[in-house]
Short mmCIF file of C-alpha atoms in Angstrom, two decimals:
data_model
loop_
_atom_site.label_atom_id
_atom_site.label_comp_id
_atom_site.label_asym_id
_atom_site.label_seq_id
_atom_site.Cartn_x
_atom_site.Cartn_y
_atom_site.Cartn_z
CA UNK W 1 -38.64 35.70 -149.20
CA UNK W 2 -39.91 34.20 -146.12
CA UNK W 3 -42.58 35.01 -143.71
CA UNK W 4 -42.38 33.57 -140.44
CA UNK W 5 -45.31 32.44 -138.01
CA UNK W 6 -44.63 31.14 -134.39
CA UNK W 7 -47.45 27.98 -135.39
CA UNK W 8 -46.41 27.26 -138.36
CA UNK W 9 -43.40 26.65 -140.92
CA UNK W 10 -41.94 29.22 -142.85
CA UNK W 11 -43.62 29.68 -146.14
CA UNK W 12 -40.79 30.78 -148.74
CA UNK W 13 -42.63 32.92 -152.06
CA UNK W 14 -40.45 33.07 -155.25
CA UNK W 15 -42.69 34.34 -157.97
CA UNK W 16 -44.69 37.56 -158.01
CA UNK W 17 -47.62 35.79 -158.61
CA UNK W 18 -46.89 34.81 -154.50
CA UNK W 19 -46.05 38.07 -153.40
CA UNK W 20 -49.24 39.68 -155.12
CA UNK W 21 -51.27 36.65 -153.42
CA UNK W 22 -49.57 37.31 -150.18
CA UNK W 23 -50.16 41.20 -149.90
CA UNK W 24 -53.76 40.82 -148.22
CA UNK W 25 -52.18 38.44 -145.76
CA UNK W 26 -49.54 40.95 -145.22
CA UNK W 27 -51.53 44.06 -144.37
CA UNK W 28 -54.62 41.59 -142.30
CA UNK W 29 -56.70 43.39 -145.09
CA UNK W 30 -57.57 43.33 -148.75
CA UNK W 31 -55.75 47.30 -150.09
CA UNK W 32 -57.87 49.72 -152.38
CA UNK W 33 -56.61 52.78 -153.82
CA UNK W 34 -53.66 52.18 -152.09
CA UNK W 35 -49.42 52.35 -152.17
CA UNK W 36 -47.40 49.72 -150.11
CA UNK W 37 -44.11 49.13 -149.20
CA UNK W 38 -42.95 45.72 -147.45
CA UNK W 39 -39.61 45.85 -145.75
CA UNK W 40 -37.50 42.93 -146.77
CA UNK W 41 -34.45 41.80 -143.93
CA UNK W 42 -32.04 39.11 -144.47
CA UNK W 43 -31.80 36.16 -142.70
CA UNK W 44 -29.26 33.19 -143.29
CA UNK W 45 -29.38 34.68 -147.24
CA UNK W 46 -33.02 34.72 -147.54
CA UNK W 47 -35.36 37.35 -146.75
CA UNK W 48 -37.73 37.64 -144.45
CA UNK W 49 -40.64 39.93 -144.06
CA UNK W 50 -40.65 42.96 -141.83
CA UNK W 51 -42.71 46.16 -141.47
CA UNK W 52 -45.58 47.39 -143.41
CA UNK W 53 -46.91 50.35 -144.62
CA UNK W 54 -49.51 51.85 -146.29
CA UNK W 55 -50.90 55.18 -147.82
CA UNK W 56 -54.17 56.29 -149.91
CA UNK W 57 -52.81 56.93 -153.30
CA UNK W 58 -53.28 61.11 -153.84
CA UNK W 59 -55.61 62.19 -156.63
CA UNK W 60 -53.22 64.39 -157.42
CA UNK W 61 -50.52 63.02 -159.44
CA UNK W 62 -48.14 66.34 -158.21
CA UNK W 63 -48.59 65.08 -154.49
CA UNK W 64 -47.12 61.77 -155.53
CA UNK W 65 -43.98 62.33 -154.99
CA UNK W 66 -44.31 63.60 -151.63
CA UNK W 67 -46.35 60.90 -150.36
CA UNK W 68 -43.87 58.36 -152.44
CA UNK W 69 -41.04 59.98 -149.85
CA UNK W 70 -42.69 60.01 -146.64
CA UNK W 71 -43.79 55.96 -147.06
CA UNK W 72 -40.18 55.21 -147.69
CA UNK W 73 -39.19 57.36 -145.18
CA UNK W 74 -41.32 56.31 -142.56
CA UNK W 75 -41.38 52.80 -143.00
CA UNK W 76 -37.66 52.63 -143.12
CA UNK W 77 -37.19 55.12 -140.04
CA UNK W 78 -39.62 53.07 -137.97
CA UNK W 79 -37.53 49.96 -138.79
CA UNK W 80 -34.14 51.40 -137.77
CA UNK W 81 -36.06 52.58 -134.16
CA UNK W 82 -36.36 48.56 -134.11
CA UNK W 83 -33.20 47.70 -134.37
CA UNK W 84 -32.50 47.15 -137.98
CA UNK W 85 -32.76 49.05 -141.25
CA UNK W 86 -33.94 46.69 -144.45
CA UNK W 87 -32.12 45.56 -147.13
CA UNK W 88 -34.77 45.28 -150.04
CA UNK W 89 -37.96 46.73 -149.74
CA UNK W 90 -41.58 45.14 -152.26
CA UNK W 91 -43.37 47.94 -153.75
CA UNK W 92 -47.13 47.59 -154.78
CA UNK W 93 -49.97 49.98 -156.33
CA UNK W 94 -53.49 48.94 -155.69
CA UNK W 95 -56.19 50.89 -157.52
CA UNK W 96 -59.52 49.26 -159.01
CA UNK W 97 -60.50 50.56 -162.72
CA UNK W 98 -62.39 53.95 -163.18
CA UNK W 99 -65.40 53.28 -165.51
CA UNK W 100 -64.35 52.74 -169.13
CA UNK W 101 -60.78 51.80 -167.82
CA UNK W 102 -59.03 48.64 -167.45
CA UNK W 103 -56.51 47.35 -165.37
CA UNK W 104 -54.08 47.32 -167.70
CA UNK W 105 -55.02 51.23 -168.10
CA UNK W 106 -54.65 51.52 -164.03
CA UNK W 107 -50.85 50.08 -164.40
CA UNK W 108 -49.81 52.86 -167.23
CA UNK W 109 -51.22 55.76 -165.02
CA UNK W 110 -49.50 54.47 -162.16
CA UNK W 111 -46.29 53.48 -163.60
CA UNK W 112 -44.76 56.93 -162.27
CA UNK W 113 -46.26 56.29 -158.78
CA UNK W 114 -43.85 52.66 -158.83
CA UNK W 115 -40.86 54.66 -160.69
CA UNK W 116 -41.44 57.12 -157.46
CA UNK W 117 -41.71 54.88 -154.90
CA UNK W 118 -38.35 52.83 -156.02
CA UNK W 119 -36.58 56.32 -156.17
CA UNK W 120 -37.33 57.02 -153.13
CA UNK W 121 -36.53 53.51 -151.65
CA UNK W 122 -33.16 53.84 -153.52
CA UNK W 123 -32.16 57.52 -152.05
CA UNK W 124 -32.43 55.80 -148.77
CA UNK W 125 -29.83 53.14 -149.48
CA UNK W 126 -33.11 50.25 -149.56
CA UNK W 127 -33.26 48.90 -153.22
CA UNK W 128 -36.69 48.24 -153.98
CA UNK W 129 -36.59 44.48 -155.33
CA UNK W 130 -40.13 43.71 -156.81
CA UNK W 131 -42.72 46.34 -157.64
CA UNK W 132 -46.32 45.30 -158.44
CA UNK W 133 -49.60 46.71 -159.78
CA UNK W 134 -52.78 45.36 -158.72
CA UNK W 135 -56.19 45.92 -160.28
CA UNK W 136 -59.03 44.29 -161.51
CA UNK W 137 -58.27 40.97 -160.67
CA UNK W 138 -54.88 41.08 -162.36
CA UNK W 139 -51.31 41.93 -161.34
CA UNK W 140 -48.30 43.06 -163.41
CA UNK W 141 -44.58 43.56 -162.68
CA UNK W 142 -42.98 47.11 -163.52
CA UNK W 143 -39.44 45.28 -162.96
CA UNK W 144 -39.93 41.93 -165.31
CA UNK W 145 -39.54 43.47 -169.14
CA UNK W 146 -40.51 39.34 -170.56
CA UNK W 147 -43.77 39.51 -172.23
CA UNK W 148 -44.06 35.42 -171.71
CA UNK W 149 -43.54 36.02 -167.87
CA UNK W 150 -45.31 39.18 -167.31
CA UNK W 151 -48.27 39.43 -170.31
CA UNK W 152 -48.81 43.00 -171.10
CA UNK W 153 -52.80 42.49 -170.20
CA UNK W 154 -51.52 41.19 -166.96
CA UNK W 155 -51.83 37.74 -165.34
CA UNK W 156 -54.87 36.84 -163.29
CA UNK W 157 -55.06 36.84 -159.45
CA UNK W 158 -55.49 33.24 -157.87
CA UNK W 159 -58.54 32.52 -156.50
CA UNK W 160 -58.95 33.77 -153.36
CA UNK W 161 -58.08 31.14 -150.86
CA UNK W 162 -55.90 29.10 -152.78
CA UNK W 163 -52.76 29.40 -152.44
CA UNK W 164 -49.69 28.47 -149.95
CA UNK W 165 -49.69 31.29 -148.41
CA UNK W 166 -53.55 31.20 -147.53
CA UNK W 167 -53.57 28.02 -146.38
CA UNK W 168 -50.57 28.76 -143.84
CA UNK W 169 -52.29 31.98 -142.98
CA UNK W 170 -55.77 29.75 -142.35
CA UNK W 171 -53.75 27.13 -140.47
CA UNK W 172 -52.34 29.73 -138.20
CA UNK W 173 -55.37 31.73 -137.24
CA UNK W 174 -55.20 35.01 -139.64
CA UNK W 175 -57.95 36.82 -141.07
CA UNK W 176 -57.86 38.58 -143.77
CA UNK W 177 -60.33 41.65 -143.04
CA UNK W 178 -61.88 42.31 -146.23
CA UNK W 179 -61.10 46.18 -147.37
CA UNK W 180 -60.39 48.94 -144.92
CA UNK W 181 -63.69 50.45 -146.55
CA UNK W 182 -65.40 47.99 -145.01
CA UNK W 183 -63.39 47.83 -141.72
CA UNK W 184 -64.16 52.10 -141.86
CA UNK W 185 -68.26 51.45 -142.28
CA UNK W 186 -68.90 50.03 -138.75
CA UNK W 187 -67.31 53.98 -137.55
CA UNK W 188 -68.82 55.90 -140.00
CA UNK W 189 -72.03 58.07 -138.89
CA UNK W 190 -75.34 57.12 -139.98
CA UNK W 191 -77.26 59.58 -142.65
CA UNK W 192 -81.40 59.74 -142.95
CA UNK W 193 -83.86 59.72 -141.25
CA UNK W 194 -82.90 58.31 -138.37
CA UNK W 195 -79.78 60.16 -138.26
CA UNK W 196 -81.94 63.32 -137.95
CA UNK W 197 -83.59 61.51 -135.01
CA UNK W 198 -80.60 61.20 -133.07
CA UNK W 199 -79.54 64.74 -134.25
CA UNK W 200 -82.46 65.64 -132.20
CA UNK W 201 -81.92 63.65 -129.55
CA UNK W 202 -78.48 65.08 -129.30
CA UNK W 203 -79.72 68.63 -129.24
CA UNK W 204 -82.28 67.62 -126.51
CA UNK W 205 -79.57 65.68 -124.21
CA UNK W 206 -77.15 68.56 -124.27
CA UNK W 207 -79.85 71.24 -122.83
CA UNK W 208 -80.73 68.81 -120.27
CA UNK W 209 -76.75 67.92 -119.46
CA UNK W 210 -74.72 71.25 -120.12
CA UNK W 211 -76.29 73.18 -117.37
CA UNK W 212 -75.77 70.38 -114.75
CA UNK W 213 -72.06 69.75 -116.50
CA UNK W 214 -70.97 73.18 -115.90
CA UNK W 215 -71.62 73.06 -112.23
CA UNK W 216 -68.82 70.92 -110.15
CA UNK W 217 -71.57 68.92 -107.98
CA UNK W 218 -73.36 67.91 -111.51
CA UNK W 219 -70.65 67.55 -113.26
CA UNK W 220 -70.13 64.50 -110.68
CA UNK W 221 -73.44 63.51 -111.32
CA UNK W 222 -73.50 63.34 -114.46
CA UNK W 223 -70.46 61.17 -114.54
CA UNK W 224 -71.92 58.51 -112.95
CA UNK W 225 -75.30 58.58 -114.36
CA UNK W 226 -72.83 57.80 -117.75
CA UNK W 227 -71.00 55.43 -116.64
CA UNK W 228 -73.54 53.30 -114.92
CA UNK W 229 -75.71 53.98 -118.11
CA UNK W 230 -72.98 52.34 -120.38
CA UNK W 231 -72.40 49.44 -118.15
CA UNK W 232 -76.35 48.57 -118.58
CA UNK W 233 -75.73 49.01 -122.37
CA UNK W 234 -72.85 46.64 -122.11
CA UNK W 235 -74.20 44.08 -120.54
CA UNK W 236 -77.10 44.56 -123.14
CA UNK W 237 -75.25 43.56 -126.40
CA UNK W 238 -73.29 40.98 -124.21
CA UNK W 239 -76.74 39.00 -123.88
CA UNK W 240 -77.94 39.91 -127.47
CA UNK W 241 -78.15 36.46 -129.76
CA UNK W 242 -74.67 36.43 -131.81
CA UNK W 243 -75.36 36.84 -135.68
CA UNK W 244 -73.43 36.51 -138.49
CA UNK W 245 -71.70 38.75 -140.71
CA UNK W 246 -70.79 42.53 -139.82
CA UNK W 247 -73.86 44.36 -141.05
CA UNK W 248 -75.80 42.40 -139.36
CA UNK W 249 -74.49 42.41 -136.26
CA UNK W 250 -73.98 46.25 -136.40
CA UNK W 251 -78.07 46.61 -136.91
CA UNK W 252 -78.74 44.18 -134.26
CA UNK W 253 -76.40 46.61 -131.83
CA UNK W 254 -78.24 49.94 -133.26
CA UNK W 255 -81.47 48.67 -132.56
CA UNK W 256 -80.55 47.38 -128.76
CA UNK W 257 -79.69 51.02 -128.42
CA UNK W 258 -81.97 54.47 -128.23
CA UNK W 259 -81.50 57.63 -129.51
CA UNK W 260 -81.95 59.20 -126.09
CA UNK W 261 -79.62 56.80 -125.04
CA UNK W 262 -76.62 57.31 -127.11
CA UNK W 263 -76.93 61.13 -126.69
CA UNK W 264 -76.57 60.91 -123.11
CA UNK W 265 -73.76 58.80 -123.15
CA UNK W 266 -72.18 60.74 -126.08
CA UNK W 267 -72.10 63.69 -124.50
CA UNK W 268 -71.07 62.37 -121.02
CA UNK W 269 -68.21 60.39 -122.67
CA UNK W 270 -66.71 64.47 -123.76
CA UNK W 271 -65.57 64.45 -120.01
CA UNK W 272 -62.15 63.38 -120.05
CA UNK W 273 -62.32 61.75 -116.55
CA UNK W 274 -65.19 59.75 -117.56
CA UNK W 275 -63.93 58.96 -120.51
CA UNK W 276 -60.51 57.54 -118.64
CA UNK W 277 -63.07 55.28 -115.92
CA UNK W 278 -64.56 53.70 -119.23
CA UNK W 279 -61.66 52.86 -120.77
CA UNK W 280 -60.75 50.62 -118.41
CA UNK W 281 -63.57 47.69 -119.88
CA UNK W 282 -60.74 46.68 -121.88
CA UNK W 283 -60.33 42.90 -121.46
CA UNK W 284 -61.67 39.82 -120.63
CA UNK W 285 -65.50 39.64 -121.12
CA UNK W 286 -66.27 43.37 -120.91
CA UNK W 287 -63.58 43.99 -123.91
CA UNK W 288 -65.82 42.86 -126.34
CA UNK W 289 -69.47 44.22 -125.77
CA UNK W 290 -67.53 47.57 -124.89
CA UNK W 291 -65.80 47.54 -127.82
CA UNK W 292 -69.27 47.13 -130.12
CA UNK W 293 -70.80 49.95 -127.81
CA UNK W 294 -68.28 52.32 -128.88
CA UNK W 295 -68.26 51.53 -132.42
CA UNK W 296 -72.18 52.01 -132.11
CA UNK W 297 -72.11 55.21 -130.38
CA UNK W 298 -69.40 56.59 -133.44
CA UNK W 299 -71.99 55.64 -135.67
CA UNK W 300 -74.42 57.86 -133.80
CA UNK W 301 -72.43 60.93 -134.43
CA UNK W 302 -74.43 62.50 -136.59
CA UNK W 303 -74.65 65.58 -138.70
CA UNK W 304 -72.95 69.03 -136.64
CA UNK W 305 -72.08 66.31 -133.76
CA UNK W 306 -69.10 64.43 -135.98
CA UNK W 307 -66.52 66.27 -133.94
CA UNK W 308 -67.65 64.07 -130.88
CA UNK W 309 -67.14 60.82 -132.20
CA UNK W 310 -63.21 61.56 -131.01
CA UNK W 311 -64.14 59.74 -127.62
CA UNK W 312 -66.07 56.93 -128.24
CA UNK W 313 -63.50 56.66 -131.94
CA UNK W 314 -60.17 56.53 -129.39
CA UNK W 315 -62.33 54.17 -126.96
CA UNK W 316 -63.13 52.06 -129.99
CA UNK W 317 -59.05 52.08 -131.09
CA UNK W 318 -58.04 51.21 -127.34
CA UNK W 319 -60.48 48.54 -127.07
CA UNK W 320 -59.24 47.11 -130.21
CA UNK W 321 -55.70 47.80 -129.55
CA UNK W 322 -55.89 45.78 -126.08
CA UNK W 323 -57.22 43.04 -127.39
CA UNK W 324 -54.81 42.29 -129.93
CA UNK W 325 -56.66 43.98 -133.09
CA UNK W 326 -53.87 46.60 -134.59
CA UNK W 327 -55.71 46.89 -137.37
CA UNK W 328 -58.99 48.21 -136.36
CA UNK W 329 -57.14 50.26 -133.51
CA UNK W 330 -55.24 52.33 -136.48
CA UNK W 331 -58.39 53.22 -138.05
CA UNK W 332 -60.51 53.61 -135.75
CA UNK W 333 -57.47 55.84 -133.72
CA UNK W 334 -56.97 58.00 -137.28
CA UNK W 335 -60.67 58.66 -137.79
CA UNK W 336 -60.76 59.77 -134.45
CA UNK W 337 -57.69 62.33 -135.10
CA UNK W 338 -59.83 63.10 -137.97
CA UNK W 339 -62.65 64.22 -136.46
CA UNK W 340 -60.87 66.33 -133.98
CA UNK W 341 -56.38 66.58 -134.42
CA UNK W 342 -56.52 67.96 -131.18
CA UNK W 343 -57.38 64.91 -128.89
CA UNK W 344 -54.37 63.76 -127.39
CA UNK W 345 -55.39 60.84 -125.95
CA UNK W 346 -56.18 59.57 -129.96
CA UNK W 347 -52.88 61.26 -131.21
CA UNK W 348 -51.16 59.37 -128.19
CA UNK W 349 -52.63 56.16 -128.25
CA UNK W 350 -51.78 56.06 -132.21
CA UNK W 351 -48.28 57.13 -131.88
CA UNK W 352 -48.20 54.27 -129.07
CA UNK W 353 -49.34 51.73 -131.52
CA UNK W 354 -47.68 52.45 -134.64
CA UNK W 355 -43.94 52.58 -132.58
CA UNK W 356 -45.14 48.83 -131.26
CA UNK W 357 -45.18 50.27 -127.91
CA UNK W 358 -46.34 47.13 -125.42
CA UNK W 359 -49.96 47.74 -124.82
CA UNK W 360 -49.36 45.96 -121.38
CA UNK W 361 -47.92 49.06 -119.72
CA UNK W 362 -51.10 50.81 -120.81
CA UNK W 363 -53.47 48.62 -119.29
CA UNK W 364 -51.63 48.21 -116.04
CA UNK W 365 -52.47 51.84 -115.87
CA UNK W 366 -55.68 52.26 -116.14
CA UNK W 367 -56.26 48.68 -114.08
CA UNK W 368 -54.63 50.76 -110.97
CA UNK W 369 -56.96 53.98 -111.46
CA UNK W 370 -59.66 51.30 -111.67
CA UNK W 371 -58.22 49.87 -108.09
CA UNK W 372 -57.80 53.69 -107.30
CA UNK W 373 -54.11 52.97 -106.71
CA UNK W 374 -50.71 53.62 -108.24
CA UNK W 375 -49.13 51.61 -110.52
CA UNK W 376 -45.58 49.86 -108.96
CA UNK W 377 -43.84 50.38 -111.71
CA UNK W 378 -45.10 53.18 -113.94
CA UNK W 379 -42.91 56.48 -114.06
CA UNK W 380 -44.41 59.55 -112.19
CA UNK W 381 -41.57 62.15 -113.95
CA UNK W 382 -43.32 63.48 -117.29
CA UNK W 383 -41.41 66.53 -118.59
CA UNK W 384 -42.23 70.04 -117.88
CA UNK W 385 -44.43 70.58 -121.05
CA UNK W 386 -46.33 68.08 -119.35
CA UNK W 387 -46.70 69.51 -116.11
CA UNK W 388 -48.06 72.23 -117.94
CA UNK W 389 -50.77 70.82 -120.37
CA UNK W 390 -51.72 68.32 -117.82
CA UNK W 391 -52.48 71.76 -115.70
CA UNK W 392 -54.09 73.98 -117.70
CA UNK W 393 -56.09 70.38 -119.08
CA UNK W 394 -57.54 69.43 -115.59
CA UNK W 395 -61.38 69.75 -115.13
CA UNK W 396 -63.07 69.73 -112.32
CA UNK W 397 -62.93 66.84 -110.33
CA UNK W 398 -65.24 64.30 -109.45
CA UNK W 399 -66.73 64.04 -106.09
CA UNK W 400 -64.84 60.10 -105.47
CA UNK W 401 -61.49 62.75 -106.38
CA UNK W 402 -61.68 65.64 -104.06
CA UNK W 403 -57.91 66.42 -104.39
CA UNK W 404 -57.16 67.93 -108.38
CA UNK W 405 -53.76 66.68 -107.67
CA UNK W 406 -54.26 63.04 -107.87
CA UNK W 407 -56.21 63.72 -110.96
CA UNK W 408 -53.22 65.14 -112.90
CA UNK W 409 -50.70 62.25 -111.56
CA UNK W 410 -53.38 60.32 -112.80
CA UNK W 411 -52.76 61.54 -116.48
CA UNK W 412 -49.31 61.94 -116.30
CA UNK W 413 -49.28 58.15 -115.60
CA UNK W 414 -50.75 57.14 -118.69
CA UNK W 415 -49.16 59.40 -120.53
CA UNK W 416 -46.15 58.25 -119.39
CA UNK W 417 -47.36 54.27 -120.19
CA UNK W 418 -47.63 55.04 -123.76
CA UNK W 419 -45.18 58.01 -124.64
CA UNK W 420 -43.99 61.46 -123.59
CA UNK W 421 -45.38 63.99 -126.80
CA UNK W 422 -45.70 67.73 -126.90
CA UNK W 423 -48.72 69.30 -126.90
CA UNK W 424 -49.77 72.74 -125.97
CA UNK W 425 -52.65 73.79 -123.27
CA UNK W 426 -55.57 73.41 -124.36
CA UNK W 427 -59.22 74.26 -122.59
CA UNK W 428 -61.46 71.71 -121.95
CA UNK W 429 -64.32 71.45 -124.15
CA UNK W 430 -68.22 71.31 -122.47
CA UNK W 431 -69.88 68.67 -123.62
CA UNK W 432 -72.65 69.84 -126.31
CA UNK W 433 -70.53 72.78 -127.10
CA UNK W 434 -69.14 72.84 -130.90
CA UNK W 435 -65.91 74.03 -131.45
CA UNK W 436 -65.11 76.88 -134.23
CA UNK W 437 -61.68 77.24 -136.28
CA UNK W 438 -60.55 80.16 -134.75
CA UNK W 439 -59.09 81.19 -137.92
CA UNK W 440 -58.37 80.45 -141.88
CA UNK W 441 -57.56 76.64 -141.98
CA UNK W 442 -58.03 73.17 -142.67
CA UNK W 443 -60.80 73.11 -140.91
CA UNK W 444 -62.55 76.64 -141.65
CA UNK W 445 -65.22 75.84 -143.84
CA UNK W 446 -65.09 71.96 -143.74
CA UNK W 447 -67.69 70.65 -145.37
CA UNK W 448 -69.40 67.07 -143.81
CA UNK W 449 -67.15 63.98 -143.98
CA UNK W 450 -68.39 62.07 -146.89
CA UNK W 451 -67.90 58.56 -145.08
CA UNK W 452 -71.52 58.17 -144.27
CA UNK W 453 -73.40 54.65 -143.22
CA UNK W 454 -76.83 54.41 -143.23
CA UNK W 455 -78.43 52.89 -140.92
CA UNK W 456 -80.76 50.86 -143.01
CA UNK W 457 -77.45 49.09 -144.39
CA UNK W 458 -76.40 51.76 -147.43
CA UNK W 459 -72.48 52.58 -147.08
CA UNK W 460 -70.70 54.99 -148.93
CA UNK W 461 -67.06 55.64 -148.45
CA UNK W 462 -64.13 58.18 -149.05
CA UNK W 463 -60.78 56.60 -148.61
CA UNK W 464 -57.90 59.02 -147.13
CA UNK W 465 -54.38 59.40 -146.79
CA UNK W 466 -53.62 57.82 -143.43
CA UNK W 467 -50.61 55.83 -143.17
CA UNK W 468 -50.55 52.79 -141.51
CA UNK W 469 -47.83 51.00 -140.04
CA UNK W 470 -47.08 47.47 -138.79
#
């Protein structure tokens, strides 16, 4: 099997000590608590990698065999809309050891995850070729049955760093991540004392804000007082010292920000037509700063206010997704769906980057509302569920937009850039406002997200279910 890069030469791996070695290389990111399928396509009698994907392993072993269909399913769907269906597929189960297990525990529990995953594989005409547990360091193979090739205590992981494929994956310019724990801590909202400070803060902003946001002429206002506020902020962190290491540089950004600050900018950035002026610092040397000052205000959602880190989440994912990170983007995009499934802008911009759609058309987009001028070449002919959420969606406009019109042809552009999807009318949401379940649901009830990050430096984590596709 063969994995091609356009710097280098083709590295060809042969053992599954190589393909276990090559899996954080594969995903850009080092998998917990996680099942993975690698789609395998021939070329001139070898294979060669294609698509990825990746979902939380359930905790409960009756939803296995659901999830086991819909990562087949979905991985092998999305390579047939790309013009070819695999021929093998790799299977792997990542899952560190409970206390008072060990790995070689982990691979008996999740021996009917692998036998699920490669029935799966099989009903869908892709024989699954290789299947691998990882955990604690060690790796076994559910398909070799020789106890001098595959030890039943497992065989021990390489060290990190060491091996052919790392050294083609350093020479070429790829990163492997870490874990997407880590990658999910610079989103997460703070908890303490300080996030009770900018809980307070919040509350305070959206008195001040919410009157002047529900009448048109301060609704303008307000607008710009956000916008030019988080163009100060940007250029801010652009002229902060650089420091190493992610935690680090996160706490430098918090502390270059208030708490009176990030409210007001939080709850400006809950206008959608705000929202779509800021997304435009996507490239070049506002992509960066921008993209830290999102991340920073998501960490800012605090407490009742998680349900507004959907903006500056999707602004976060679009940043990140512009400039060439898919990885971050997919996160950042699901946690944003997570804390509210109804923003279409997340749900659109992840559907966009999961199908591979070219993040070009996007940005040509939003550079022409930015020039306040149609794109050439965009389509203006959404379908008629469009018409109608884009109508019953529109807000009031903003006084540089007298005519609601050019608003709406606005959207439908960009919706148009990055895909046509249903979605029903839905009111626009005042910023400061906190949306109720209207009924019995997921949502009824819902209890804080357990992802928390302190701002002091103290993470904690709760991996999900998301899938993510390359």
């Amino acid at each position: 099997m063969t994995n091609h890069s356009e710097t280098t030469a083709q590295v060809t791996l042969r053992t599954a000590a190589e393909l276990a070695d090559a899996l954080p290389y594969l995903l850009g990111y080092r998998p917990e608590d996680s099942m993975v399928l690698v789609a395998l396509h021939d070329s001139g009698g070898k294979g060669r990698f294609g698509g990825r994907a990746r979902l939380g392993i359930p905790a409960q072993e009756e939803d296995w065999e659901e999830a086991a269909r819909q990562l087949a399913r979905g991985l092998v769907s999305g390579s047939e809309r790309r013009g070819a269906k695999p021929e093998q597929m790799v299977a792997y189960v990542c899952q560190e050891p409970a206390p008072g297990e060990s790995g070689r525990d982990v691979k008996r529990r999740l021996a009917r995850l692998a036998h699920l995953l490669r029935i799966q594989c099989g009903d869908l005409d892709v024989p699954v070729i290789e299947a691998l547990c990882i955990s604690g360091g060690r790796y076994w193979s559910y398909c070799c049955p020789a106890e001098d090739c595959c030890p039943a205590d497992g065989t021990p992981m390489g060290l990190p760093g060491t091996s052919v494929v790392a050294a083609a994956a350093t020479y070429a310019g790829i990163q492997v991540r870490g874990t997407l724990k880590e990658l999910r801590a610079r989103l997460q909202p703070w908890e303490g004392a300080a996030a009770r400070e900018q809980e307070a803060a919040l509350d305070a902003a959206g008195l001040a804000l919410v009157p002047r946001i529900l009448d048109e002429a301060g609704r303008a206002e307000v607008a710009e007082e956000t916008l030019d506020l988080a163009e100060r902020v940007i250029r801010r962190l652009a002229a902060a010292t650089p420091v190493a290491g992610m935690l680090p540089a996160d706490l430098r950004d918090d502390g270059l920000i208030g708490h009176d600050e990030a409210a007001r900018l939080i709850l400006g950035l809950q206008d959608r037509t705000t929202r779509d002026r800021a997304a435009a610092w996507m490239e070049g040397d506002e992509a960066a700063p921008a993209l830290r000052l999102w991340r920073a205000l998501a960490r800012r959602c605090v407490g009742s206010y998680g349900e507004h880190a959907a903006p500056p989440l999707t602004m976060a994912g679009w940043v990140a997704w512009s400039a060439g990170d898919e990885l971050e983007a997919r996160e950042a995009l699901a946690m944003a769906m997570g804390a509210d499934p109804d923003y279409l802008f997340a749900r659109l911009l992840h559907q966009a980057c999961n199908e591979g759609i070219d993040v070009e058309s996007v940005r040509r987009c939003l550079r022409a509302d930015r020039a306040g001028k149609a794109p050439d070449a965009e389509p203006l002919t959404p379908t008629a569920d469009t018409d109608k959420a884009e109508t019953d969606q529109a807000d009031p406009a903003p006084a540089d937009e007298p005519d609601p019109a050019a608003r709406i042809r606005r959207r439908r552009r960009l919706r148009s850039a990055i895909a046509t999807a249903g979605d029903g009318p839905r009111a626009a949401r005042v910023p400061g406002q906190r949306r109720r379940p209207a009924g019995p649901g997921p949502s009824a009830g819902r209890p804080p997200r357990p992802g928390t990050r302190h701002p002091a430096g103290t993470r904690t984590h709760t991996m999900g279910t998301e899938e993510t596709t390359t």
